[in-house]
Amino acid sequence: MDFKPCVNIQNEWDIVGARQLGREQAKEVGFGTVDQARIATAISELARNIYLYAGTGKICFEIINNLERKGLIIVAVDQGPGIRDISQVMQDGYTTSGGLGAGLPGVRRLMDEFDIVSDIGVGTEIRTSKWIRKGLGGA
Amino acid sequence: MHRRLQAIVVDNSDTIIKNWLEQVSEKRKSDYTSAISDELFQSTNREFVNVIFTSVDKSGLTDELDNFSERLVNLGWPLSYLTDGLQTFRRVTIDFILSQSEKIDSDHFSTVLDMVDRWIDPIINRLVNEYSGSWEHTVSMQRVALQELSAPLIPVMNNITIMPLIGTIDTERAKLIMENLLEGVIKHNSEVVLIDITGVPVVDTMVAHHIIQASEAVRLIGSTCILVGIRPEIAQTIVNLGIDLSKFPTKSSLRKGFETALELTDRKIENCGETEQNIEKLLGSLKKE
């Protein structure tokens, strides 16, 4: 991990900026097109959640590139209202905004690791990572 | 007091202009204006100072200033040319007035600053407003232009229409897609609508949600919606996200979707090769005779 670029999410078009940067980073790490699409989609969901529920926040990227493994960590941070019941939002089909309710559970399926910390009135931090599988060349 | 200072400025305008031109030309060596021809740069600078001095004579904003800023906006000169130029002018003028005064105390100093500020600031404000107004206008025009081409509905054949989607789908566009779809289906009397998402880079739950809603609405008015152009990686992410598209017919390519659309409207593409061959045979036999 050498540097940590971030994208601030303030309006709907920042979502596009975040996932474009994410896709670039994923390409740099060496992910194949399918994983690039997965990562871009996951970022899109996370950024849209920030935009919809917290108003503003940021998406940060960490590139992991060492002998043991290569991968990309995405951190979504906001100072929004927080999530009251995390197990509920992780259920498929649960939505408070009239959407599909597939966002967060979808992100968990798209990525390899998923970690969520949320405090009411303080904000939410979601940390999720994707690793390049050894021997598959990242395809 | 101000009047007296103004008199100093006006009386010595030649010197101030000379100093200013020197400083501005000095700056020019390393910046954006190097692409602009000397002649144009000099004449614009002369006009620039003339405009500034007209505004001190008339003590306020003038038509000349309006015309000048409008012209520069149209020429596409950077705003920093104006703001840098005016800041340089402010400094040159203050330097000059102070060098002319015998008494230098803080009162006098602040009077000079005050007078020059009152003179230069409105000009800067006016120019910045003119520029940002023109930018806002450009941005809003582009927005309208983008909207116009964002969700076209193309009737390709009786009862079959195609909506190719290219680029990012945001909430505004999603609304537009829905409206265009429904309006177009009625207007063109389409039985089948093909929504082509080949050009949509990311299909997240929001985009999927809107597409599902649009297809459902199309179904309600009695037509069929086929989703085409689903690239393999998009197919995988849709499955990973857990989006249920089983209610809607989907095809990988526009070509396959179009074939299905033809079937649904009881039509098919006939190969006319044989008839052409027959005609050739006929022509051949005619030549022999």
Tab-separated table of C-alpha atoms in Angstrom:
chain	number	residue	atom	x	y	z
A	1	MET	CA	0.000	0.000	0.000
A	2	ASP	CA	1.646	3.202	-1.092
A	3	PHE	CA	-0.958	5.879	-1.643
A	4	LYS	CA	-4.623	6.358	-0.980
A	5	PRO	CA	-6.656	8.330	-3.499
A	6	CYS	CA	-10.166	9.380	-2.551
A	7	VAL	CA	-13.210	10.673	-4.389
A	8	ASN	CA	-15.652	12.929	-2.602
A	9	ILE	CA	-19.295	12.113	-3.199
A	10	GLN	CA	-21.373	15.254	-3.248
A	11	ASN	CA	-23.695	14.870	-6.200
A	12	GLU	CA	-24.937	12.189	-8.515
A	13	TRP	CA	-22.162	12.701	-11.045
A	14	ASP	CA	-19.485	12.047	-8.441
A	15	ILE	CA	-20.661	8.430	-8.504
A	16	VAL	CA	-19.425	8.244	-12.088
A	17	GLY	CA	-16.108	9.802	-11.089
A	18	ALA	CA	-15.668	7.313	-8.248
A	19	ARG	CA	-16.287	4.244	-10.347
A	20	GLN	CA	-14.125	5.479	-13.197
A	21	LEU	CA	-11.221	5.952	-10.801
A	22	GLY	CA	-11.995	2.565	-9.268
A	23	ARG	CA	-11.956	0.897	-12.650
A	24	GLU	CA	-8.603	2.504	-13.439
A	25	GLN	CA	-7.172	1.317	-10.143
A	26	ALA	CA	-8.505	-2.183	-10.724
A	27	LYS	CA	-6.909	-2.227	-14.155
A	28	GLU	CA	-3.631	-1.126	-12.623
A	29	VAL	CA	-3.674	-3.934	-10.070
A	30	GLY	CA	-4.245	-6.365	-12.925
A	31	PHE	CA	-7.873	-7.420	-12.647
A	32	GLY	CA	-9.580	-8.841	-15.724
A	33	THR	CA	-12.555	-7.160	-17.376
A	34	VAL	CA	-15.150	-9.145	-15.443
A	35	ASP	CA	-13.615	-8.248	-12.101
A	36	GLN	CA	-13.204	-4.657	-13.262
A	37	ALA	CA	-16.929	-4.574	-13.978
A	38	ARG	CA	-17.645	-6.126	-10.569
A	39	ILE	CA	-15.497	-3.571	-8.795
A	40	ALA	CA	-16.979	-0.673	-10.757
A	41	THR	CA	-20.485	-1.893	-9.965
A	42	ALA	CA	-19.688	-2.327	-6.280
A	43	ILE	CA	-18.301	1.219	-6.144
A	44	SER	CA	-21.390	2.446	-7.921
A	45	GLU	CA	-23.605	0.879	-5.253
A	46	LEU	CA	-21.526	2.187	-2.356
A	47	ALA	CA	-21.306	5.685	-3.821
A	48	ARG	CA	-25.011	5.750	-4.561
A	49	ASN	CA	-25.793	4.696	-0.998
A	50	ILE	CA	-23.701	7.597	0.256
A	51	TYR	CA	-25.476	9.973	-2.109
A	52	LEU	CA	-28.951	8.632	-1.253
A	53	TYR	CA	-28.739	8.152	2.497
A	54	ALA	CA	-25.885	10.265	3.847
A	55	GLY	CA	-25.799	13.101	1.303
A	56	THR	CA	-22.016	13.396	1.256
A	57	GLY	CA	-19.074	11.176	1.957
A	58	LYS	CA	-16.091	9.709	0.210
A	59	ILE	CA	-14.799	6.593	-1.468
A	60	CYS	CA	-11.140	5.725	-0.961
A	61	PHE	CA	-8.942	3.157	-2.631
A	62	GLU	CA	-5.972	1.205	-1.389
A	63	ILE	CA	-3.897	-0.874	-3.714
A	64	ILE	CA	-2.358	-3.943	-2.119
A	65	ASN	CA	0.557	-5.237	-4.110
A	66	ASN	CA	3.044	-7.437	-2.320
A	67	LEU	CA	4.522	-10.865	-2.649
A	68	GLU	CA	1.692	-12.593	-0.844
A	69	ARG	CA	-1.214	-11.075	-2.651
A	70	LYS	CA	-2.512	-8.384	-4.929
A	71	GLY	CA	-5.808	-6.661	-4.583
A	72	LEU	CA	-7.858	-3.535	-4.172
A	73	ILE	CA	-9.504	-2.293	-1.010
A	74	ILE	CA	-12.401	0.120	-1.283
A	75	VAL	CA	-13.424	2.146	1.722
A	76	ALA	CA	-16.692	4.078	1.727
A	77	VAL	CA	-17.001	6.593	4.544
A	78	ASP	CA	-19.825	8.944	5.406
A	79	GLN	CA	-21.018	11.002	8.352
A	80	GLY	CA	-24.642	10.204	7.672
A	81	PRO	CA	-27.408	9.063	9.993
A	82	GLY	CA	-25.946	5.569	10.341
A	83	ILE	CA	-27.648	2.208	9.943
A	84	ARG	CA	-29.905	1.034	12.753
A	85	ASP	CA	-30.027	-2.654	11.919
A	86	ILE	CA	-27.143	-3.882	9.806
A	87	SER	CA	-28.438	-7.436	9.485
A	88	GLN	CA	-31.620	-6.012	7.981
A	89	VAL	CA	-29.884	-3.971	5.286
A	90	MET	CA	-27.789	-6.993	4.397
A	91	GLN	CA	-30.938	-8.907	3.475
A	92	ASP	CA	-31.867	-9.101	-0.170
A	93	GLY	CA	-34.903	-7.069	-1.043
A	94	TYR	CA	-34.871	-4.814	2.006
A	95	THR	CA	-35.107	-1.187	0.912
A	96	THR	CA	-36.124	2.129	2.404
A	97	SER	CA	-35.861	4.100	-0.815
A	98	GLY	CA	-38.074	2.056	-3.117
A	99	GLY	CA	-35.100	0.535	-4.914
A	100	LEU	CA	-34.375	-3.121	-5.474
A	101	GLY	CA	-32.751	-3.634	-2.092
A	102	ALA	CA	-29.871	-5.485	-3.697
A	103	GLY	CA	-27.194	-2.867	-3.130
A	104	LEU	CA	-25.244	-3.892	-0.024
A	105	PRO	CA	-25.852	-7.647	-0.218
A	106	GLY	CA	-24.931	-7.327	-3.883
A	107	VAL	CA	-21.670	-5.610	-3.033
A	108	ARG	CA	-20.856	-8.393	-0.602
A	109	ARG	CA	-21.364	-10.942	-3.373
A	110	LEU	CA	-19.386	-8.897	-5.908
A	111	MET	CA	-16.384	-8.519	-3.639
A	112	ASP	CA	-14.307	-10.997	-1.603
A	113	GLU	CA	-14.292	-9.376	1.824
A	114	PHE	CA	-16.897	-7.104	3.289
A	115	ASP	CA	-16.910	-5.249	6.570
A	116	ILE	CA	-19.382	-2.675	7.793
A	117	VAL	CA	-19.269	-0.454	10.852
A	118	SER	CA	-22.075	1.951	11.572
A	119	ASP	CA	-22.993	4.162	14.492
A	120	ILE	CA	-26.303	5.996	14.736
A	121	GLY	CA	-25.750	9.717	14.255
A	122	VAL	CA	-22.039	9.263	13.613
A	123	GLY	CA	-21.801	7.617	10.243
A	124	THR	CA	-20.993	4.473	8.367
A	125	GLU	CA	-17.769	2.948	7.144
A	126	ILE	CA	-17.754	0.089	4.695
A	127	ARG	CA	-14.514	-1.667	3.884
A	128	THR	CA	-14.520	-4.153	1.087
A	129	SER	CA	-11.768	-5.814	-0.875
A	130	LYS	CA	-11.180	-7.922	-3.927
A	131	TRP	CA	-8.154	-10.154	-4.400
A	132	ILE	CA	-6.557	-11.438	-7.524
A	133	ARG	CA	-6.742	-15.212	-7.417
A	134	LYS	CA	-3.380	-16.891	-7.765
A	135	GLY	CA	-2.813	-19.034	-10.804
A	136	LEU	CA	-5.745	-17.528	-12.647
A	137	GLY	CA	-3.925	-14.420	-13.697
A	138	GLY	CA	-6.734	-12.283	-12.413
A	139	ALA	CA	-9.183	-13.466	-15.003
B	1	MET	CA	-9.430	63.662	-1.486
B	2	HIS	CA	-10.445	60.911	-3.865
B	3	ARG	CA	-10.999	63.439	-6.567
B	4	ARG	CA	-7.484	64.724	-6.183
B	5	LEU	CA	-6.076	61.226	-6.388
B	6	GLN	CA	-8.191	60.562	-9.439
B	7	ALA	CA	-6.757	63.661	-11.016
B	8	ILE	CA	-3.255	62.328	-10.396
B	9	VAL	CA	-4.176	59.075	-12.061
B	10	VAL	CA	-5.800	60.687	-15.078
B	11	ASP	CA	-3.034	63.245	-15.538
B	12	ASN	CA	-0.387	60.566	-15.461
B	13	SER	CA	-2.290	57.932	-17.334
B	14	ASP	CA	0.490	57.633	-19.924
B	15	THR	CA	3.081	56.659	-17.339
B	16	ILE	CA	0.752	54.237	-15.575
B	17	ILE	CA	-0.188	52.597	-18.865
B	18	LYS	CA	3.460	52.326	-19.813
B	19	ASN	CA	4.333	50.673	-16.497
B	20	TRP	CA	1.393	48.350	-16.761
B	21	LEU	CA	2.154	47.276	-20.311
B	22	GLU	CA	5.733	46.545	-19.305
B	23	GLN	CA	4.651	44.352	-16.432
B	24	VAL	CA	1.993	42.538	-18.383
B	25	SER	CA	4.339	41.860	-21.286
B	26	GLU	CA	6.902	40.566	-18.830
B	27	LYS	CA	4.386	38.063	-17.525
B	28	ARG	CA	3.352	37.075	-20.982
B	29	LYS	CA	6.563	35.249	-21.752
B	30	SER	CA	5.650	32.226	-19.725
B	31	ASP	CA	1.895	31.970	-19.819
B	32	TYR	CA	-1.161	31.051	-21.844
B	33	THR	CA	-1.201	34.190	-23.974
B	34	SER	CA	1.950	33.157	-25.829
B	35	ALA	CA	-0.278	31.551	-28.447
B	36	ILE	CA	-1.947	34.888	-29.187
B	37	SER	CA	-0.344	37.088	-31.840
B	38	ASP	CA	1.634	40.140	-30.650
B	39	GLU	CA	-0.508	42.517	-32.591
B	40	LEU	CA	-3.768	41.271	-31.142
B	41	PHE	CA	-2.283	41.147	-27.658
B	42	GLN	CA	-1.051	44.753	-27.856
B	43	SER	CA	-4.259	46.116	-29.294
B	44	THR	CA	-6.355	44.256	-26.739
B	45	ASN	CA	-4.169	45.563	-23.949
B	46	ARG	CA	-4.556	49.123	-25.233
B	47	GLU	CA	-8.289	48.672	-25.390
B	48	PHE	CA	-8.209	47.151	-21.922
B	49	VAL	CA	-6.536	50.204	-20.329
B	50	ASN	CA	-8.754	52.565	-22.298
B	51	VAL	CA	-11.778	50.799	-20.893
B	52	ILE	CA	-10.349	51.051	-17.383
B	53	PHE	CA	-9.705	54.754	-17.790
B	54	THR	CA	-13.121	55.468	-19.250
B	55	SER	CA	-14.589	53.944	-16.140
B	56	VAL	CA	-12.634	56.342	-13.904
B	57	ASP	CA	-13.785	59.345	-15.952
B	58	LYS	CA	-17.379	58.308	-15.741
B	59	SER	CA	-16.857	56.973	-12.210
B	60	GLY	CA	-18.585	53.699	-12.751
B	61	LEU	CA	-19.411	50.900	-15.114
B	62	THR	CA	-19.749	51.708	-18.749
B	63	ASP	CA	-21.035	50.290	-21.981
B	64	GLU	CA	-17.442	50.101	-23.171
B	65	LEU	CA	-16.686	47.684	-20.341
B	66	ASP	CA	-19.679	45.534	-21.267
B	67	ASN	CA	-18.707	45.436	-24.915
B	68	PHE	CA	-15.093	44.716	-24.101
B	69	SER	CA	-15.831	41.795	-21.776
B	70	GLU	CA	-18.330	40.368	-24.225
B	71	ARG	CA	-15.741	40.517	-26.973
B	72	LEU	CA	-13.105	38.769	-24.856
B	73	VAL	CA	-15.550	36.044	-23.848
B	74	ASN	CA	-16.282	35.467	-27.522
B	75	LEU	CA	-12.589	35.405	-28.361
B	76	GLY	CA	-12.179	32.750	-25.701
B	77	TRP	CA	-9.478	34.531	-23.734
B	78	PRO	CA	-8.875	33.093	-20.298
B	79	LEU	CA	-10.419	34.862	-17.355
B	80	SER	CA	-7.053	34.954	-15.648
B	81	TYR	CA	-5.823	37.330	-18.361
B	82	LEU	CA	-8.354	39.871	-17.095
B	83	THR	CA	-7.958	39.242	-13.382
B	84	ASP	CA	-4.152	39.111	-13.546
B	85	GLY	CA	-4.183	42.215	-15.720
B	86	LEU	CA	-6.400	44.122	-13.334
B	87	GLN	CA	-4.421	43.049	-10.279
B	88	THR	CA	-1.246	44.218	-11.987
B	89	PHE	CA	-2.978	47.451	-12.869
B	90	ARG	CA	-4.038	47.914	-9.261
B	91	ARG	CA	-0.489	47.480	-8.030
B	92	VAL	CA	1.028	49.711	-10.676
B	93	THR	CA	-1.463	52.466	-9.909
B	94	ILE	CA	-0.940	52.257	-6.159
B	95	ASP	CA	2.840	52.271	-6.614
B	96	PHE	CA	2.590	55.268	-8.876
B	97	ILE	CA	0.351	57.350	-6.618
B	98	LEU	CA	2.474	56.586	-3.577
B	99	SER	CA	5.629	57.517	-5.425
B	100	GLN	CA	4.036	60.877	-6.268
B	101	SER	CA	3.042	61.719	-2.709
B	102	GLU	CA	5.296	63.618	-0.374
B	103	LYS	CA	3.712	62.455	2.852
B	104	ILE	CA	3.564	58.745	3.520
B	105	ASP	CA	1.502	57.903	6.552
B	106	SER	CA	-0.968	55.127	7.146
B	107	ASP	CA	-3.968	57.431	6.633
B	108	HIS	CA	-2.813	58.481	3.234
B	109	PHE	CA	-1.918	54.912	2.384
B	110	SER	CA	-5.361	53.606	3.230
B	111	THR	CA	-7.011	56.452	1.293
B	112	VAL	CA	-5.056	55.494	-1.781
B	113	LEU	CA	-5.899	51.811	-1.377
B	114	ASP	CA	-9.538	52.659	-0.832
B	115	MET	CA	-9.739	54.835	-3.914
B	116	VAL	CA	-8.055	52.289	-6.167
B	117	ASP	CA	-10.142	49.432	-4.771
B	118	ARG	CA	-13.359	51.309	-5.396
B	119	TRP	CA	-12.253	51.856	-8.915
B	120	ILE	CA	-10.906	48.399	-9.809
B	121	ASP	CA	-13.145	46.042	-7.815
B	122	PRO	CA	-16.403	46.770	-9.657
B	123	ILE	CA	-14.591	46.185	-12.960
B	124	ILE	CA	-13.289	42.806	-11.764
B	125	ASN	CA	-16.737	41.845	-10.502
B	126	ARG	CA	-18.359	42.862	-13.746
B	127	LEU	CA	-15.876	40.879	-15.844
B	128	VAL	CA	-16.025	37.773	-13.650
B	129	ASN	CA	-19.814	37.884	-13.764
B	130	GLU	CA	-19.784	38.206	-17.513
B	131	TYR	CA	-17.465	35.215	-17.804
B	132	SER	CA	-19.256	32.953	-15.347
B	133	GLY	CA	-22.578	33.904	-16.904
B	134	SER	CA	-21.280	32.755	-20.247
B	135	TRP	CA	-19.986	29.504	-18.736
B	136	GLU	CA	-23.251	28.782	-17.020
B	137	HIS	CA	-24.990	29.390	-20.289
B	138	THR	CA	-22.657	26.967	-22.077
B	139	VAL	CA	-23.096	24.307	-19.416
B	140	SER	CA	-26.875	24.566	-19.475
B	141	MET	CA	-26.869	24.420	-23.275
B	142	GLN	CA	-24.770	21.264	-23.167
B	143	ARG	CA	-27.094	19.797	-20.606
B	144	VAL	CA	-30.031	20.370	-22.908
B	145	ALA	CA	-28.083	18.960	-25.841
B	146	LEU	CA	-27.158	15.883	-23.818
B	147	GLN	CA	-30.750	15.367	-22.808
B	148	GLU	CA	-31.920	15.588	-26.376
B	149	LEU	CA	-29.717	12.759	-27.494
B	150	SER	CA	-29.875	10.744	-24.337
B	151	ALA	CA	-32.798	8.402	-24.974
B	152	PRO	CA	-33.865	8.305	-28.602
B	153	LEU	CA	-36.533	5.887	-29.712
B	154	ILE	CA	-36.006	4.668	-33.259
B	155	PRO	CA	-38.769	2.969	-35.194
B	156	VAL	CA	-36.978	0.467	-37.451
B	157	MET	CA	-39.978	-1.343	-38.869
B	158	ASN	CA	-43.697	-1.400	-38.425
B	159	ASN	CA	-44.370	-2.289	-34.790
B	160	ILE	CA	-40.691	-2.640	-33.857
B	161	THR	CA	-38.705	0.142	-32.199
B	162	ILE	CA	-35.235	0.305	-30.704
B	163	MET	CA	-33.947	2.446	-27.864
B	164	PRO	CA	-30.160	2.460	-27.799
B	165	LEU	CA	-28.793	3.663	-24.455
B	166	ILE	CA	-25.299	5.066	-24.388
B	167	GLY	CA	-23.445	6.328	-21.341
B	168	THR	CA	-24.278	6.790	-17.722
B	169	ILE	CA	-27.860	6.562	-16.573
B	170	ASP	CA	-28.655	8.962	-13.753
B	171	THR	CA	-32.042	9.623	-12.199
B	172	GLU	CA	-32.818	12.438	-14.616
B	173	ARG	CA	-32.092	10.273	-17.623
B	174	ALA	CA	-33.962	7.328	-16.165
B	175	LYS	CA	-37.060	9.495	-15.983
B	176	LEU	CA	-36.528	10.579	-19.566
B	177	ILE	CA	-36.071	6.985	-20.735
B	178	MET	CA	-39.376	5.995	-19.171
B	179	GLU	CA	-41.256	8.947	-20.696
B	180	ASN	CA	-39.747	8.492	-24.149
B	181	LEU	CA	-40.442	4.768	-24.091
B	182	LEU	CA	-44.098	5.093	-23.220
B	183	GLU	CA	-44.721	8.032	-25.536
B	184	GLY	CA	-42.877	6.341	-28.369
B	185	VAL	CA	-44.618	3.004	-27.969
B	186	ILE	CA	-47.990	4.714	-28.317
B	187	LYS	CA	-46.871	7.031	-31.115
B	188	HIS	CA	-45.228	4.365	-33.281
B	189	ASN	CA	-47.759	1.741	-32.280
B	190	SER	CA	-44.939	-0.642	-31.361
B	191	GLU	CA	-45.577	-4.204	-30.384
B	192	VAL	CA	-41.948	-4.834	-29.474
B	193	VAL	CA	-39.404	-2.423	-28.015
B	194	LEU	CA	-35.726	-3.362	-27.911
B	195	ILE	CA	-33.710	-1.621	-25.192
B	196	ASP	CA	-30.044	-1.830	-26.118
B	197	ILE	CA	-27.635	-1.396	-23.203
B	198	THR	CA	-24.432	-2.160	-25.129
B	199	GLY	CA	-23.225	1.382	-24.444
B	200	VAL	CA	-24.007	1.480	-20.723
B	201	PRO	CA	-20.704	1.035	-18.865
B	202	VAL	CA	-22.027	0.025	-15.449
B	203	VAL	CA	-25.320	-1.652	-14.634
B	204	ASP	CA	-25.868	-1.304	-10.907
B	205	THR	CA	-29.068	-1.919	-8.985
B	206	MET	CA	-30.343	1.579	-9.667
B	207	VAL	CA	-29.964	1.230	-13.429
B	208	ALA	CA	-31.465	-2.269	-13.311
B	209	HIS	CA	-34.310	-0.985	-11.212
B	210	HIS	CA	-35.153	1.708	-13.744
B	211	ILE	CA	-34.922	-0.694	-16.658
B	212	ILE	CA	-37.198	-3.153	-14.866
B	213	GLN	CA	-39.695	-0.405	-14.131
B	214	ALA	CA	-39.599	0.805	-17.722
B	215	SER	CA	-40.147	-2.712	-19.105
B	216	GLU	CA	-42.970	-3.290	-16.661
B	217	ALA	CA	-44.632	-0.051	-17.743
B	218	VAL	CA	-44.258	-1.042	-21.385
B	219	ARG	CA	-45.875	-4.386	-20.588
B	220	LEU	CA	-48.796	-2.601	-18.954
B	221	ILE	CA	-49.594	-0.731	-22.157
B	222	GLY	CA	-49.598	-3.981	-24.060
B	223	SER	CA	-46.169	-4.164	-25.660
B	224	THR	CA	-43.181	-6.388	-25.133
B	225	CYS	CA	-39.805	-5.123	-24.023
B	226	ILE	CA	-36.640	-7.036	-24.880
B	227	LEU	CA	-33.386	-6.134	-23.183
B	228	VAL	CA	-30.470	-6.541	-25.580
B	229	GLY	CA	-26.748	-5.862	-25.615
B	230	ILE	CA	-25.922	-7.550	-22.323
B	231	ARG	CA	-22.178	-8.058	-22.337
B	232	PRO	CA	-20.802	-11.118	-20.518
B	233	GLU	CA	-19.291	-9.113	-17.664
B	234	ILE	CA	-22.542	-7.196	-17.212
B	235	ALA	CA	-24.420	-10.510	-17.129
B	236	GLN	CA	-22.106	-11.706	-14.351
B	237	THR	CA	-22.477	-8.580	-12.263
B	238	ILE	CA	-26.261	-8.690	-12.645
B	239	VAL	CA	-26.242	-12.257	-11.348
B	240	ASN	CA	-23.837	-11.334	-8.520
B	241	LEU	CA	-26.032	-8.450	-7.504
B	242	GLY	CA	-28.967	-10.817	-7.378
B	243	ILE	CA	-31.136	-8.842	-9.762
B	244	ASP	CA	-34.073	-10.817	-11.058
B	245	LEU	CA	-34.580	-10.202	-14.757
B	246	SER	CA	-36.379	-13.492	-15.355
B	247	LYS	CA	-39.637	-11.696	-16.129
B	248	PHE	CA	-38.133	-10.006	-19.153
B	249	PRO	CA	-36.816	-11.516	-22.322
B	250	THR	CA	-33.130	-10.667	-22.725
B	251	LYS	CA	-30.717	-11.255	-25.591
B	252	SER	CA	-26.982	-10.861	-25.867
B	253	SER	CA	-27.025	-8.821	-29.054
B	254	LEU	CA	-29.270	-6.420	-30.886
B	255	ARG	CA	-29.258	-8.815	-33.833
B	256	LYS	CA	-30.696	-11.686	-31.817
B	257	GLY	CA	-33.175	-9.370	-30.170
B	258	PHE	CA	-34.326	-8.150	-33.543
B	259	GLU	CA	-34.840	-11.708	-34.782
B	260	THR	CA	-36.981	-12.434	-31.726
B	261	ALA	CA	-38.902	-9.218	-32.316
B	262	LEU	CA	-39.640	-10.339	-35.874
B	263	GLU	CA	-40.880	-13.703	-34.608
B	264	LEU	CA	-43.098	-12.002	-32.065
B	265	THR	CA	-44.658	-9.896	-34.793
B	266	ASP	CA	-45.108	-12.929	-37.069
B	267	ARG	CA	-42.462	-12.011	-39.557
B	268	LYS	CA	-39.192	-13.435	-40.687
B	269	ILE	CA	-36.364	-12.523	-42.988
B	270	GLU	CA	-36.615	-14.401	-46.294
B	271	ASN	CA	-33.488	-15.158	-48.216
B	272	CYS	CA	-33.886	-13.626	-51.649
B	273	GLY	CA	-30.693	-15.146	-53.061
B	274	GLU	CA	-32.590	-17.723	-55.044
B	275	THR	CA	-34.702	-15.229	-56.919
B	276	GLU	CA	-31.601	-13.261	-57.833
B	277	GLN	CA	-30.021	-16.397	-59.240
B	278	ASN	CA	-33.150	-17.060	-61.244
B	279	ILE	CA	-33.006	-13.602	-62.708
B	280	GLU	CA	-29.346	-14.126	-63.603
B	281	LYS	CA	-30.201	-17.404	-65.293
B	282	LEU	CA	-32.970	-15.687	-67.140
B	283	LEU	CA	-30.635	-12.874	-68.245
B	284	GLY	CA	-28.017	-15.477	-69.250
B	285	SER	CA	-30.468	-17.371	-71.374
B	286	LEU	CA	-31.632	-14.153	-72.964
B	287	LYS	CA	-28.070	-13.303	-74.002
B	288	LYS	CA	-27.621	-16.678	-75.701
B	289	GLU	CA	-30.480	-16.106	-78.013
